[in-house]
Amino acid sequence: MITPALKRRFLLGVRLCLLPLLLAMLAGCGRREEHTPALILVRSGAKQIGLPGTESKDDLLIEIVGPLRRIGLSNQKRRYPVANVPIRIESIETDTGAVALTPEGKTDVAGTFRSKLRFGATIGDQYFRISCPDVDNVEPVIFYLICGIEVRGDNQQTMAGDETPEPIQVQIGGPENPQAGVPVFFKLVSDPTKARLTASRVLTNAKGIATTRLHTTKGFTGKHEILAEIGDREHSGMYQFRAIPITAMSLSWTKLAIQVLGGLALFIYGMTLMSDGLQLIAGNRLKNILQMFTGNRISAVLAGLGITALIQSSSATTVMVVGFVNAQLLNLTQAIGVIFGAAIGTTVTAQMVSFNLEVLAMPAICVGVIALLGAKKSNSRGIAYTILGFGLLFFGMMLMSDEMKLIADFPSFKAAFQHFDCTPKPGSGLPLIPVIGAVLVGTIMTMIVQSSSATVGLTIALAQSGLLNFYTAVPLILGDNIGTTITGLLASLNASRTAKQAAVAATIFKTLGVIIMIALFYVPWNGVPCFLHLIDLITAGDVFAEHPENIGRHLASAHTVFNVLNVLAFLPFIDFVAWLSRILVPGRANGKEDGSRICYLEQNLLNAPSAALDQSIIALIKMTTAAVDLSRDAVNAFVSKDTTVGDKLVKREGMIDQAQHDIMEYLVKLTRRNLREQQSAIIPVLMHCVNDVERIGDRAINIYDLINNLEATATDFSPRAMLEIKEIELNVSKCGQMLVDGISGNDYTLIDKVMTQCGEISQLCARFEHNHEVRLHSKDCSVENGVIYVELLANLDRISAHLLNLAERSRAILDHRMSFRSEEKGKA
């Protein structure tokens, strides 16, 4: 139920979320009123080639921008577009007949003006001037067209090793005035392969056309640059033009797949190595961070942020949180707070990737390998893993980026990415269907890879190569944020109901945040979505320019700002997210919560060894408590000759055996992880302790089985013997409880008392056995009962011996805990 207090928290979160955005908008609006024309920029459409009398294929795109102005409080400066500025386009040589089809007009809201051009009748360069007739301080701009030439077969794409599907042709003069016999020189440049042209020097035919073809090389992906030089300087009267660049592209799917997928694999492996190394360096710090979970929601968010920044993966943190909830170390509200913090912490990887650190990749790999070969201690191995992982991460990023830059201009890839291109049309917002499509693509990609850091890195690489623009890349990153929650959902499939609710809460949080962000895409600011404009303001470079500046940093900033604003918006609303997750995941808890087992060891915590060891110690304490209780109940059943509880006692002993199997198997799995020396040393101690506890359970059943022997004698123990049995049982139970309290509370004093009392129990058993011999001689006890009594004392003495073993080994457990605490205090 949504209470008034809950509603107030939500409204507070919305205000916190929108406050920085509103402040930035106010600052931006004030700055926009001061814009005046200062510079004419020709964005595209100049230097086109065409035949006389034809229209240009591309529009001439002009942008009018104002003077350089400071952005906010930073030292960064930028020119802003100016709307409603008069534009004039005129031919400098009027006798050529070249004209602009829209010679005059005004810039639109984006500061741009478009016009088609018509080539004149004369062959050669045709010059135009662009001016702002009503603004004196703006210098005119001159550009030219190349008339009399047409190129066919430019920008062809073919498979590596094949010939271009169409011929490469240069036509001079046009159909009405073809220029025959003109030499055209085709030259292959900037091509390291063995590609070749069928003809290098060609004379134009009767239609004014010179033709050649290109044979590409197998295994080569990239561009083949060809220059067509027209005219022969040795013969006068021939036409001479500027060298015309022609491009042909070849694609090797095998090489592309190997490079991109291999780079992605290295990226993910490097990130995993970094995570493992940082966990080894952090040691027990993760466990100390978990102690913050008992605080308020702010501390839970900070804990999630800290853990994710350490292990470099929000998916791993979410899986860990699911494990903690399943192991009953966290409640649902605490878990949601940690998930909120993880959303911010995971952006650290994207921030690293957005910097151009590829130059450090190979040195880091070399240093990491050398350090790993010489590493002996866990700290050294952690540092080596971290450095090596850092190098592999950026080396993988470099492989992906380099390969995608080669295919950025391929028509097939451009067409593929245009299906979900989110670039807005002038005067309108982002197209909704492509935005939703891009979000879904990002979600599915991350669900497959199960790492948002990897898919965000891939998105940044695609954007830096030119295949994605800023408008499309941001929705992809939003989808990555939703897709990363699939790992937590998968981890919760066999977990408790509360653990499932925690995993669902992560999905709710990210999905609602993305929905709100999509809505903000349609709130304009300076002609672009307000969120995108905010990112452009706080990040160096103009991402909305024709050639976007620093787009990788912009995307990393978008990833971080989205998650920060999302957490601020939902932080006061954690209770609502928890309530909604309980609605979506109703029903009873599963079998792991019904008391059918003494302990349940969460497998997902194996990736956090310190937490896994703590969980194993807790399981050992539960198992010890169950064994001590079983021995007490077995003695009580013997004293009262109660045979009705036999099945229950046997079932409880079976649960102890199952706990032994589970803990031993868990510890064996833990040995396969990267452990510190102290962690590796404590595992054998825990294994011996588990075996001792299991023996206590066996001894308890042996005591219960003595009831049948006692009934067969048809006589009872003497009152004195009964008192002695009860006295030993009381001491054993007290000793077992002190042991449990000592391990739980890290109390060395209680452990020392257990060791002392176990010695006293052994002496007590020896004294009571002597008393029994006296009763036998005085015939106060039968020989048959005497045998049973001695066996009973032997079992109780053995239980005491097992408790002594546990006490001696538990000191090592306490030393393990205290050493980590001292180490962490020293680091602090």
Coordinates of C-alpha atoms in Angstrom, one line a residue, residues 124-540:
G124 CA 35.8 22.4 -65.3
D125 CA 35.6 23.9 -61.8
Q126 CA 32.5 26.1 -61.0
Y127 CA 32.8 28.4 -58.0
F128 CA 30.1 29.7 -55.6
R129 CA 30.0 32.2 -52.8
I130 CA 28.0 31.9 -49.6
S131 CA 27.3 35.1 -47.6
C132 CA 25.0 36.6 -45.0
P133 CA 23.8 39.9 -46.6
D134 CA 22.4 41.4 -43.5
V135 CA 25.5 40.7 -41.2
D136 CA 28.7 42.6 -42.0
N137 CA 31.0 40.8 -39.6
V138 CA 30.5 37.3 -41.2
E139 CA 33.1 36.5 -43.8
P140 CA 31.7 34.9 -47.1
V141 CA 32.8 31.3 -47.9
I142 CA 33.9 30.1 -51.3
F143 CA 33.3 26.5 -52.6
Y144 CA 33.4 24.8 -55.9
L145 CA 31.8 22.0 -58.0
I146 CA 33.6 19.9 -60.6
C147 CA 31.6 19.9 -63.8
G148 CA 32.0 17.6 -66.8
I149 CA 32.7 14.3 -65.0
E150 CA 30.6 11.5 -63.7
V151 CA 31.9 8.5 -61.7
R152 CA 30.1 5.2 -61.7
G153 CA 31.0 2.2 -59.5
D154 CA 32.1 4.3 -56.5
N155 CA 31.7 2.8 -53.0
Q156 CA 31.1 -0.7 -54.2
Q157 CA 31.3 -3.6 -51.7
T158 CA 32.4 -7.1 -52.5
M159 CA 33.6 -10.2 -50.7
A160 CA 37.4 -10.4 -50.2
G161 CA 39.0 -12.2 -53.1
D162 CA 36.3 -11.3 -55.6
E163 CA 36.1 -8.8 -58.4
T164 CA 34.0 -5.7 -57.9
P165 CA 30.4 -6.5 -59.1
E166 CA 30.3 -3.5 -61.4
P167 CA 33.0 -1.8 -63.5
I168 CA 34.6 1.4 -62.3
Q169 CA 33.9 4.1 -64.9
V170 CA 34.7 7.7 -65.4
Q171 CA 32.6 9.6 -68.0
I172 CA 33.8 13.0 -69.4
G173 CA 31.6 15.5 -71.2
G174 CA 28.2 13.9 -70.8
P175 CA 25.9 12.2 -73.3
E176 CA 25.4 15.3 -75.4
N177 CA 29.1 16.3 -75.6
P178 CA 31.2 13.2 -75.0
Q179 CA 35.0 13.6 -74.9
A180 CA 36.6 10.7 -76.7
G181 CA 40.3 9.8 -76.5
V182 CA 41.0 11.5 -73.2
P183 CA 43.5 9.5 -71.1
V184 CA 42.4 8.5 -67.7
F185 CA 45.0 7.1 -65.3
F186 CA 43.7 4.8 -62.5
K187 CA 46.0 4.3 -59.6
L188 CA 45.6 2.1 -56.6
V189 CA 46.8 3.9 -53.5
S190 CA 46.9 3.2 -49.7
D191 CA 46.4 -0.5 -50.2
P192 CA 48.8 -2.9 -48.4
T193 CA 47.3 -6.0 -50.1
K194 CA 47.9 -7.6 -53.5
A195 CA 44.7 -6.2 -55.1
R196 CA 45.1 -5.1 -58.7
L197 CA 43.3 -3.1 -61.4
T198 CA 42.5 -4.6 -64.8
A199 CA 43.7 -1.4 -66.5
S200 CA 45.7 1.5 -65.3
R201 CA 45.7 3.9 -68.4
V202 CA 42.5 4.0 -70.4
L203 CA 41.4 6.3 -73.2
T204 CA 37.7 7.3 -73.1
N205 CA 35.6 5.7 -75.8
A206 CA 33.1 7.4 -78.2
K207 CA 30.7 8.0 -75.2
G208 CA 33.5 9.6 -73.2
I209 CA 33.8 6.6 -70.8
A210 CA 36.9 5.0 -69.4
T211 CA 36.5 1.7 -67.7
T212 CA 38.5 -0.6 -65.3
R213 CA 37.8 -3.2 -62.6
L214 CA 39.3 -4.1 -59.3
H215 CA 40.4 -7.6 -58.1
T216 CA 40.4 -7.7 -54.3
T217 CA 42.6 -9.9 -52.1
K218 CA 41.4 -12.8 -50.0
G219 CA 41.2 -12.2 -46.2
F220 CA 41.4 -8.4 -46.5
T221 CA 38.7 -6.2 -44.9
G222 CA 38.8 -2.5 -45.6
K223 CA 38.9 0.2 -48.3
H224 CA 40.8 0.2 -51.5
E225 CA 41.5 3.8 -52.5
I226 CA 41.7 4.5 -56.2
L227 CA 42.7 7.9 -57.8
A228 CA 41.4 8.7 -61.3
E229 CA 43.7 11.4 -62.9
I230 CA 42.3 12.9 -66.1
G231 CA 44.4 14.5 -68.8
D232 CA 47.9 14.2 -70.2
R233 CA 50.3 17.1 -69.6
E234 CA 52.5 16.0 -72.5
H235 CA 49.8 16.8 -75.0
S236 CA 48.1 20.2 -75.1
G237 CA 44.4 20.5 -75.7
M238 CA 43.5 17.7 -73.3
Y239 CA 41.3 18.3 -70.4
Q240 CA 42.9 18.3 -66.9
F241 CA 41.0 17.8 -63.7
R242 CA 41.7 17.4 -60.1
A243 CA 42.4 13.8 -59.1
I244 CA 39.1 12.1 -58.4
P245 CA 39.1 9.7 -55.4
I246 CA 37.2 6.4 -55.9
T247 CA 36.6 3.9 -53.2
A248 CA 35.9 0.1 -53.4
M249 CA 35.5 -2.1 -50.3
S250 CA 36.1 -5.7 -49.6
L251 CA 34.8 -7.8 -46.7
S252 CA 36.1 -11.0 -45.2
W253 CA 33.4 -12.3 -42.9
T254 CA 35.8 -14.8 -41.3
K255 CA 38.4 -12.2 -40.4
L256 CA 35.6 -9.8 -39.2
A257 CA 34.1 -12.4 -36.9
I258 CA 37.4 -13.5 -35.5
Q259 CA 38.5 -10.0 -34.8
V260 CA 35.3 -8.7 -33.3
L261 CA 34.3 -11.8 -31.3
G262 CA 37.9 -12.4 -30.3
G263 CA 38.2 -8.8 -29.2
L264 CA 34.9 -9.1 -27.2
A265 CA 36.2 -12.3 -25.6
L266 CA 39.4 -10.7 -24.6
F267 CA 37.5 -7.7 -23.2
I268 CA 35.3 -10.0 -21.1
Y269 CA 38.2 -12.2 -20.0
G270 CA 40.3 -9.1 -19.1
M271 CA 37.3 -7.7 -17.1
T272 CA 37.0 -11.1 -15.3
L273 CA 40.8 -11.1 -14.5
M274 CA 40.6 -7.6 -13.2
S275 CA 37.6 -8.6 -11.0
D276 CA 39.4 -11.7 -9.6
G277 CA 42.6 -9.7 -9.0
L278 CA 40.8 -6.8 -7.2
Q279 CA 39.0 -9.4 -5.0
L280 CA 42.3 -11.0 -4.1
I281 CA 43.7 -7.5 -3.2
A282 CA 40.6 -6.5 -1.3
G283 CA 40.8 -9.7 0.8
N284 CA 38.1 -9.6 3.5
R285 CA 37.2 -6.0 2.7
L286 CA 34.1 -7.2 0.9
K287 CA 32.9 -8.8 4.1
N288 CA 33.6 -5.6 6.0
I289 CA 31.6 -3.6 3.4
L290 CA 28.7 -6.1 4.0
Q291 CA 28.6 -4.9 7.6
M292 CA 27.3 -1.6 6.3
F293 CA 24.1 -3.4 5.2
T294 CA 22.6 -3.2 8.7
G295 CA 22.5 0.6 8.3
N296 CA 20.1 2.8 6.4
R297 CA 19.4 2.8 2.7
I298 CA 22.2 5.3 2.0
S299 CA 24.8 3.0 3.5
A300 CA 23.4 0.1 1.5
V301 CA 23.7 2.1 -1.8
L302 CA 27.3 3.1 -0.8
A303 CA 28.1 -0.5 -0.1
G304 CA 26.8 -1.7 -3.5
L305 CA 28.7 1.1 -5.2
G306 CA 31.9 0.2 -3.4
I307 CA 31.6 -3.6 -4.1
T308 CA 30.8 -3.1 -7.8
A309 CA 33.6 -0.6 -8.2
L310 CA 36.0 -3.2 -6.7
I311 CA 34.8 -6.2 -8.8
Q312 CA 33.9 -4.2 -11.9
S313 CA 30.5 -6.0 -12.6
S314 CA 27.0 -5.1 -11.5
S315 CA 25.9 -8.5 -12.7
A316 CA 28.3 -10.2 -10.3
T317 CA 27.2 -7.9 -7.5
T318 CA 23.5 -8.6 -8.2
V319 CA 24.2 -12.4 -8.2
M320 CA 26.1 -11.9 -4.9
V321 CA 23.2 -10.0 -3.4
V322 CA 20.8 -12.8 -4.5
G323 CA 23.1 -15.2 -2.7
F324 CA 23.2 -13.1 0.5
V325 CA 19.4 -12.9 0.5
N326 CA 19.1 -16.6 -0.1
A327 CA 21.5 -17.2 2.8
Q328 CA 19.4 -14.9 4.9
L329 CA 22.3 -12.5 5.3
L330 CA 20.3 -9.6 3.8
N331 CA 16.6 -8.7 3.8
L332 CA 14.8 -7.4 0.7
T333 CA 15.1 -3.7 1.4
Q334 CA 18.8 -3.9 2.1
A335 CA 19.3 -5.9 -1.1
I336 CA 17.5 -3.3 -3.2
G337 CA 19.7 -0.6 -1.7
V338 CA 22.8 -2.5 -2.7
I339 CA 21.4 -3.1 -6.2
F340 CA 20.9 0.7 -6.6
G341 CA 24.5 1.3 -5.6
A342 CA 25.7 -1.4 -8.0
A343 CA 24.0 0.4 -10.9
I344 CA 26.3 3.4 -10.3
G345 CA 29.4 1.3 -9.6
T346 CA 29.2 -0.6 -12.8
T347 CA 29.7 2.7 -14.8
V348 CA 33.4 2.8 -13.7
T349 CA 34.3 0.3 -16.5
A350 CA 32.6 2.4 -19.2
Q351 CA 34.4 5.5 -18.0
M352 CA 37.7 3.6 -18.3
V353 CA 36.9 2.3 -21.7
S354 CA 35.9 5.8 -23.0
F355 CA 39.4 7.1 -22.5
N356 CA 42.0 6.4 -25.2
L357 CA 44.2 4.1 -23.2
E358 CA 44.9 1.5 -25.9
V359 CA 48.5 2.6 -25.9
L360 CA 48.8 1.1 -22.4
A361 CA 47.4 -2.3 -23.4
M362 CA 50.5 -4.1 -24.6
P363 CA 52.8 -2.7 -21.8
A364 CA 50.2 -3.7 -19.2
I365 CA 50.0 -7.3 -20.7
C366 CA 53.7 -7.6 -20.6
V367 CA 54.0 -6.3 -17.0
G368 CA 51.1 -8.5 -15.9
V369 CA 52.5 -11.7 -17.3
I370 CA 55.9 -11.0 -15.8
A371 CA 54.4 -10.2 -12.4
L372 CA 52.2 -13.3 -12.6
L373 CA 55.2 -15.6 -13.2
G374 CA 57.0 -14.2 -10.2
A375 CA 53.9 -13.9 -7.9
K376 CA 53.9 -16.2 -4.8
K377 CA 51.5 -14.6 -2.4
S378 CA 47.9 -13.8 -3.0
N379 CA 48.4 -10.0 -2.9
S380 CA 51.1 -10.3 -5.6
R381 CA 48.8 -12.6 -7.7
G382 CA 46.0 -10.1 -7.3
I383 CA 48.1 -7.2 -8.5
A384 CA 49.3 -9.3 -11.5
Y385 CA 45.8 -10.4 -12.4
T386 CA 44.6 -6.8 -12.2
I387 CA 47.3 -5.4 -14.4
L388 CA 47.0 -8.3 -16.9
G389 CA 43.2 -7.9 -17.0
F390 CA 43.5 -4.2 -17.6
G391 CA 45.8 -4.8 -20.5
L392 CA 43.6 -7.5 -22.0
L393 CA 40.5 -5.4 -21.6
F394 CA 41.9 -2.5 -23.6
F395 CA 43.6 -4.8 -26.1
G396 CA 40.2 -6.5 -26.8
M397 CA 38.6 -3.0 -27.1
M398 CA 41.4 -2.0 -29.6
L399 CA 40.8 -5.1 -31.7
M400 CA 37.0 -4.4 -31.9
S401 CA 37.4 -0.7 -32.6
D402 CA 40.0 -1.2 -35.3
E403 CA 37.9 -3.8 -37.1
M404 CA 34.7 -1.8 -36.9
K405 CA 36.4 1.4 -38.2
L406 CA 37.3 -0.6 -41.3
I407 CA 33.6 -1.4 -42.0
A408 CA 32.1 1.9 -40.9
D409 CA 31.5 3.1 -44.4
F410 CA 30.4 -0.3 -45.9
P411 CA 26.9 0.2 -47.5
S412 CA 25.6 -3.1 -46.1
F413 CA 26.5 -2.2 -42.5
K414 CA 25.2 1.3 -42.8
A415 CA 21.9 -0.1 -44.1
A416 CA 21.7 -2.6 -41.2
F417 CA 22.2 0.1 -38.6
Q418 CA 19.7 2.5 -40.3
H419 CA 16.9 0.1 -39.3
F420 CA 17.1 1.4 -35.7
D421 CA 18.6 4.8 -36.4
C422 CA 17.2 7.3 -33.9
T423 CA 18.3 10.5 -35.5
P424 CA 15.4 13.1 -35.2
K425 CA 14.1 14.9 -38.2
P426 CA 14.4 18.7 -38.1
G427 CA 11.7 20.2 -35.9
S428 CA 10.6 16.8 -34.4
G429 CA 11.7 14.5 -31.6
L430 CA 13.4 11.1 -31.7
P431 CA 11.3 8.5 -33.7
L432 CA 9.6 6.4 -31.0
I433 CA 9.7 3.0 -32.8
P434 CA 13.5 3.1 -33.6
V435 CA 14.1 4.2 -30.0
I436 CA 12.2 1.2 -28.6
G437 CA 13.9 -1.0 -31.1
A438 CA 17.4 0.2 -30.1
V439 CA 16.5 -0.4 -26.4
L440 CA 15.4 -3.9 -27.2
V441 CA 18.5 -4.6 -29.2
G442 CA 20.7 -3.4 -26.3
T443 CA 18.6 -5.5 -23.9
I444 CA 18.9 -8.7 -26.0
M445 CA 22.7 -8.2 -26.6
T446 CA 23.3 -7.9 -22.9
M447 CA 21.1 -10.9 -22.1
I448 CA 23.3 -13.0 -24.5
V449 CA 26.6 -11.7 -23.3
Q450 CA 25.5 -11.3 -19.6
S451 CA 27.7 -8.3 -19.1
S452 CA 26.5 -4.7 -19.5
S453 CA 30.2 -3.5 -19.3
A454 CA 31.0 -5.6 -22.4
T455 CA 28.0 -4.4 -24.4
V456 CA 28.5 -0.7 -23.3
G457 CA 32.1 -1.1 -24.4
L458 CA 30.9 -2.6 -27.8
T459 CA 28.5 0.3 -28.2
I460 CA 31.2 2.9 -27.5
A461 CA 33.4 1.1 -30.1
L462 CA 30.7 1.2 -32.7
A463 CA 30.1 4.9 -32.1
Q464 CA 33.8 5.7 -32.2
S465 CA 34.0 3.9 -35.6
G466 CA 31.1 6.0 -37.0
L467 CA 28.6 3.2 -37.3
L468 CA 26.4 4.6 -34.5
N469 CA 25.5 8.2 -33.8
F470 CA 24.8 9.7 -30.4
Y471 CA 21.0 9.6 -30.8
T472 CA 21.1 5.8 -31.4
A473 CA 23.9 4.8 -29.0
V474 CA 22.2 6.2 -25.9
P475 CA 19.0 4.1 -26.3
L476 CA 21.3 1.1 -26.9
I477 CA 23.0 1.8 -23.6
L478 CA 19.6 2.1 -21.8
G479 CA 18.8 -1.4 -23.2
D480 CA 22.1 -2.6 -21.9
N481 CA 21.1 -1.5 -18.4
I482 CA 17.9 -3.6 -18.5
G483 CA 19.6 -6.6 -20.1
T484 CA 22.2 -6.8 -17.3
T485 CA 19.5 -7.8 -14.8
I486 CA 19.0 -11.2 -16.5
T487 CA 22.0 -12.6 -14.7
G488 CA 20.4 -11.9 -11.3
L489 CA 17.1 -13.4 -12.5
L490 CA 18.9 -16.6 -13.7
A491 CA 20.8 -16.9 -10.4
S492 CA 17.5 -16.6 -8.5
L493 CA 15.7 -19.4 -10.3
N494 CA 16.5 -22.0 -7.6
A495 CA 16.7 -19.6 -4.8
S496 CA 14.2 -18.5 -2.1
R497 CA 11.2 -16.3 -2.7
T498 CA 12.9 -13.3 -1.2
A499 CA 16.0 -13.8 -3.4
K500 CA 13.7 -13.9 -6.5
Q501 CA 12.1 -10.7 -5.3
A502 CA 15.5 -9.1 -5.0
A503 CA 16.4 -10.1 -8.6
V504 CA 13.0 -8.8 -9.9
A505 CA 13.5 -5.6 -8.0
A506 CA 16.7 -4.9 -10.0
T507 CA 14.7 -5.4 -13.2
I508 CA 11.9 -3.1 -12.0
F509 CA 14.3 -0.4 -11.0
K510 CA 16.1 -0.4 -14.4
T511 CA 13.0 -0.8 -16.5
L512 CA 11.1 2.1 -14.8
G513 CA 14.2 4.3 -15.1
V514 CA 14.5 3.6 -18.8
I515 CA 10.8 4.3 -19.4
I516 CA 11.2 7.7 -17.6
M517 CA 14.3 8.5 -19.7
I518 CA 12.5 7.7 -22.9
A519 CA 9.8 10.1 -21.9
L520 CA 12.5 12.8 -21.4
F521 CA 13.7 12.2 -25.0
Y522 CA 10.7 14.2 -26.0
V523 CA 11.4 17.2 -23.7
P524 CA 13.4 19.5 -26.0
W525 CA 16.2 21.9 -25.1
N526 CA 17.9 23.9 -27.7
G527 CA 16.3 21.7 -30.3
V528 CA 17.5 18.4 -28.9
P529 CA 16.3 16.1 -26.1
C530 CA 17.0 17.7 -22.7
F531 CA 18.9 14.6 -21.3
L532 CA 21.2 14.5 -24.4
H533 CA 21.8 18.2 -24.3
L534 CA 22.7 17.9 -20.6
I535 CA 25.3 15.2 -21.4
D536 CA 26.7 17.4 -24.2
L537 CA 27.0 20.3 -21.8
I538 CA 29.0 18.4 -19.1
T539 CA 31.3 16.6 -21.5
A540 CA 34.1 18.0 -23.6

